[in-house]
Every structure is written in structure tokens, then in C-alpha cells.
PDB file of C-alpha atoms in Angstrom:
ATOM      1  CA  MET N   1      24.778   5.120  23.018  1.00  0.00           C
ATOM      2  CA  ASN N   2      27.096   6.605  25.635  1.00  0.00           C
ATOM      3  CA  TYR N   3      27.149   9.975  23.915  1.00  0.00           C
ATOM      4  CA  ILE N   4      23.362  10.126  23.942  1.00  0.00           C
ATOM      5  CA  ILE N   5      23.375   9.366  27.670  1.00  0.00           C
ATOM      6  CA  ILE N   6      25.999  12.055  28.295  1.00  0.00           C
ATOM      7  CA  LEU N   7      24.038  14.641  26.295  1.00  0.00           C
ATOM      8  CA  LEU N   8      20.859  13.689  28.145  1.00  0.00           C
ATOM      9  CA  SER N   9      22.690  14.137  31.448  1.00  0.00           C
ATOM     10  CA  LEU N  10      23.904  17.562  30.341  1.00  0.00           C
ATOM     11  CA  LEU N  11      20.385  18.577  29.348  1.00  0.00           C
ATOM     12  CA  ILE N  12      18.755  17.345  32.563  1.00  0.00           C
ATOM     13  CA  SER N  13      21.370  18.814  34.893  1.00  0.00           C
ATOM     14  CA  THR N  14      21.303  22.153  33.065  1.00  0.00           C
ATOM     15  CA  MET N  15      17.526  22.348  33.329  1.00  0.00           C
ATOM     16  CA  VAL N  16      17.602  21.462  37.033  1.00  0.00           C
ATOM     17  CA  SER N  17      20.372  23.914  37.867  1.00  0.00           C
ATOM     18  CA  VAL N  18      18.786  26.790  35.916  1.00  0.00           C
ATOM     19  CA  TRP N  19      15.455  26.083  37.610  1.00  0.00           C
ATOM     20  CA  ILE N  20      17.142  26.171  41.040  1.00  0.00           C
ATOM     21  CA  ILE N  21      19.036  29.378  40.290  1.00  0.00           C
ATOM     22  CA  LYS N  22      15.785  31.037  39.217  1.00  0.00           C
ATOM     23  CA  LYS N  23      13.914  29.703  42.251  1.00  0.00           C
ATOM     24  CA  LYS N  24      16.497  30.114  45.028  1.00  0.00           C
ATOM     25  CA  ASN N  25      18.639  32.918  43.546  1.00  0.00           C
ATOM     26  CA  ASN N  26      21.828  31.186  44.701  1.00  0.00           C
ATOM     27  CA  LYS N  27      24.510  30.084  42.236  1.00  0.00           C
ATOM     28  CA  ARG N  28      26.372  27.851  44.676  1.00  0.00           C
ATOM     29  CA  ILE N  29      23.314  25.727  45.407  1.00  0.00           C
ATOM     30  CA  SER N  30      22.630  25.595  41.679  1.00  0.00           C
ATOM     31  CA  MET N  31      26.174  24.437  40.927  1.00  0.00           C
ATOM     32  CA  PHE N  32      25.971  21.806  43.646  1.00  0.00           C
ATOM     33  CA  SER N  33      22.670  20.562  42.258  1.00  0.00           C
ATOM     34  CA  ALA N  34      24.226  20.275  38.788  1.00  0.00           C
ATOM     35  CA  PHE N  35      27.026  18.138  40.225  1.00  0.00           C
ATOM     36  CA  ILE N  36      24.659  15.920  42.218  1.00  0.00           C
ATOM     37  CA  THR N  37      22.326  15.498  39.234  1.00  0.00           C
ATOM     38  CA  ASN N  38      25.223  14.457  36.983  1.00  0.00           C
ATOM     39  CA  LEU N  39      26.623  12.161  39.633  1.00  0.00           C
ATOM     40  CA  LEU N  40      23.342  10.370  40.301  1.00  0.00           C
ATOM     41  CA  PHE N  41      22.230  10.139  36.678  1.00  0.00           C
ATOM     42  CA  LEU N  42      25.522   8.918  35.189  1.00  0.00           C
ATOM     43  CA  SER N  43      26.376   6.594  38.083  1.00  0.00           C
ATOM     44  CA  GLY N  44      22.903   5.093  38.040  1.00  0.00           C
ATOM     45  CA  THR N  45      23.007   4.631  34.293  1.00  0.00           C
ATOM     46  CA  THR N  46      26.423   2.983  34.523  1.00  0.00           C
ATOM     47  CA  TRP N  47      25.168   0.610  37.199  1.00  0.00           C
ATOM     48  CA  VAL N  48      22.069  -0.326  35.180  1.00  0.00           C
ATOM     49  CA  LEU N  49      24.065  -0.886  31.989  1.00  0.00           C
ATOM     50  CA  TYR N  50      26.648  -2.950  33.905  1.00  0.00           C
ATOM     51  CA  SER N  51      23.953  -5.137  35.435  1.00  0.00           C
ATOM     52  CA  ILE N  52      22.470  -5.790  31.979  1.00  0.00           C
ATOM     53  CA  ASP N  53      25.772  -6.504  30.205  1.00  0.00           C
ATOM     54  CA  ASP N  54      26.890 -10.120  30.667  1.00  0.00           C
ATOM     55  CA  GLU N  55      30.204  -9.499  28.913  1.00  0.00           C
ATOM     56  CA  ALA N  56      31.120  -6.857  31.494  1.00  0.00           C
ATOM     57  CA  LYS N  57      30.366  -9.314  34.282  1.00  0.00           C
ATOM     58  CA  ILE N  58      32.592 -11.973  32.739  1.00  0.00           C
ATOM     59  CA  PHE N  59      35.572  -9.922  31.565  1.00  0.00           C
ATOM     60  CA  GLY N  60      35.350  -7.014  33.982  1.00  0.00           C
ATOM     61  CA  PHE N  61      34.295  -3.395  34.041  1.00  0.00           C
ATOM     62  CA  GLY N  62      37.423  -2.080  32.313  1.00  0.00           C
ATOM     63  CA  HIS N  63      36.952  -4.092  29.141  1.00  0.00           C
ATOM     64  CA  THR N  64      33.749  -2.270  28.214  1.00  0.00           C
ATOM     65  CA  ASP N  65      33.044   1.341  27.295  1.00  0.00           C
ATOM     66  CA  LEU N  66      31.158   1.991  30.544  1.00  0.00           C
ATOM     67  CA  PRO N  67      33.980   3.910  32.284  1.00  0.00           C
ATOM     68  CA  VAL N  68      33.377   6.712  29.763  1.00  0.00           C
ATOM     69  CA  LEU N  69      30.183   7.554  31.641  1.00  0.00           C
ATOM     70  CA  ILE N  70      32.006   7.800  34.967  1.00  0.00           C
ATOM     71  CA  PHE N  71      34.804   9.931  33.506  1.00  0.00           C
ATOM     72  CA  ALA N  72      32.214  12.251  31.942  1.00  0.00           C
ATOM     73  CA  ILE N  73      30.875  13.393  35.342  1.00  0.00           C
ATOM     74  CA  PRO N  74      33.482  16.131  35.977  1.00  0.00           C
ATOM     75  CA  ILE N  75      33.480  17.233  32.348  1.00  0.00           C
ATOM     76  CA  ILE N  76      29.702  17.618  32.189  1.00  0.00           C
ATOM     77  CA  THR N  77      29.719  19.380  35.565  1.00  0.00           C
ATOM     78  CA  TRP N  78      32.345  21.817  34.302  1.00  0.00           C
ATOM     79  CA  VAL N  79      30.244  22.528  31.194  1.00  0.00           C
ATOM     80  CA  ASN N  80      27.258  23.168  33.477  1.00  0.00           C
ATOM     81  CA  PHE N  81      29.319  25.636  35.498  1.00  0.00           C
ATOM     82  CA  LEU N  82      30.195  27.478  32.289  1.00  0.00           C
ATOM     83  CA  ILE N  83      26.538  27.573  31.230  1.00  0.00           C
ATOM     84  CA  LEU N  84      25.494  28.912  34.642  1.00  0.00           C
ATOM     85  CA  GLN N  85      27.821  31.883  34.220  1.00  0.00           C
ATOM     86  CA  PHE N  86      25.485  33.191  31.519  1.00  0.00           C
ATOM     87  CA  VAL N  87      22.261  32.771  33.518  1.00  0.00           C
ATOM     88  CA  LYS N  88      21.005  35.978  35.078  1.00  0.00           C
ATOM     89  CA  ASN N  89      19.793  35.990  38.673  1.00  0.00           C
ATOM     90  CA  GLN N  90      16.217  37.017  39.441  1.00  0.00           C
ATOM     91  CA  GLY N  91      16.558  39.711  42.004  1.00  0.00           C
TER      92      GLY N  91
END
């Protein structure tokens, strides 16, 4: 389940950042938007999954596989930065 969420985050943040780079013609804003999209999506998903999981509430956050989503934020952002290197600017 976590890998599907991570792949969905990669897909959404890549689409948003490519759309921004095509619209604004600025790679830095596009990179920042990729980071913010990953941060909001994965943090929000972690919070929702934590609030649903009773076992995580009893035994703690570290005894589940939810920290994988938080640790994936910089990795997915780095992959987005690599993908953005191949996107051509309009202009």
C-alpha cells in the first residue's frame, strides 16, 4: 500500500511541476512546487493513515510502516528534480 502511495505522489508532483515549468518558464519555482506537493501529499496521507490505525495509536508511530512515507519525501523530490532536467522550457 505504501508503494502505491509513493508512486501516486511521484506522479502527481511530476505532473504539477511540469505544468508549472510550462506555464511559468521557471525551473526553481517548479522544483519548489514539486517539493511542496510531495510534502503535503505524503504528510497528509501519513496523518490520515495514522488516525485510522488503532495499532499505531496504542504501540506508537515507530512500530508501523508509516515512517516509510515520511522518509520517501526527499527521495521522491530528488527523483522529480532529475525528471525536470529533461523537460524543455517554453521560450
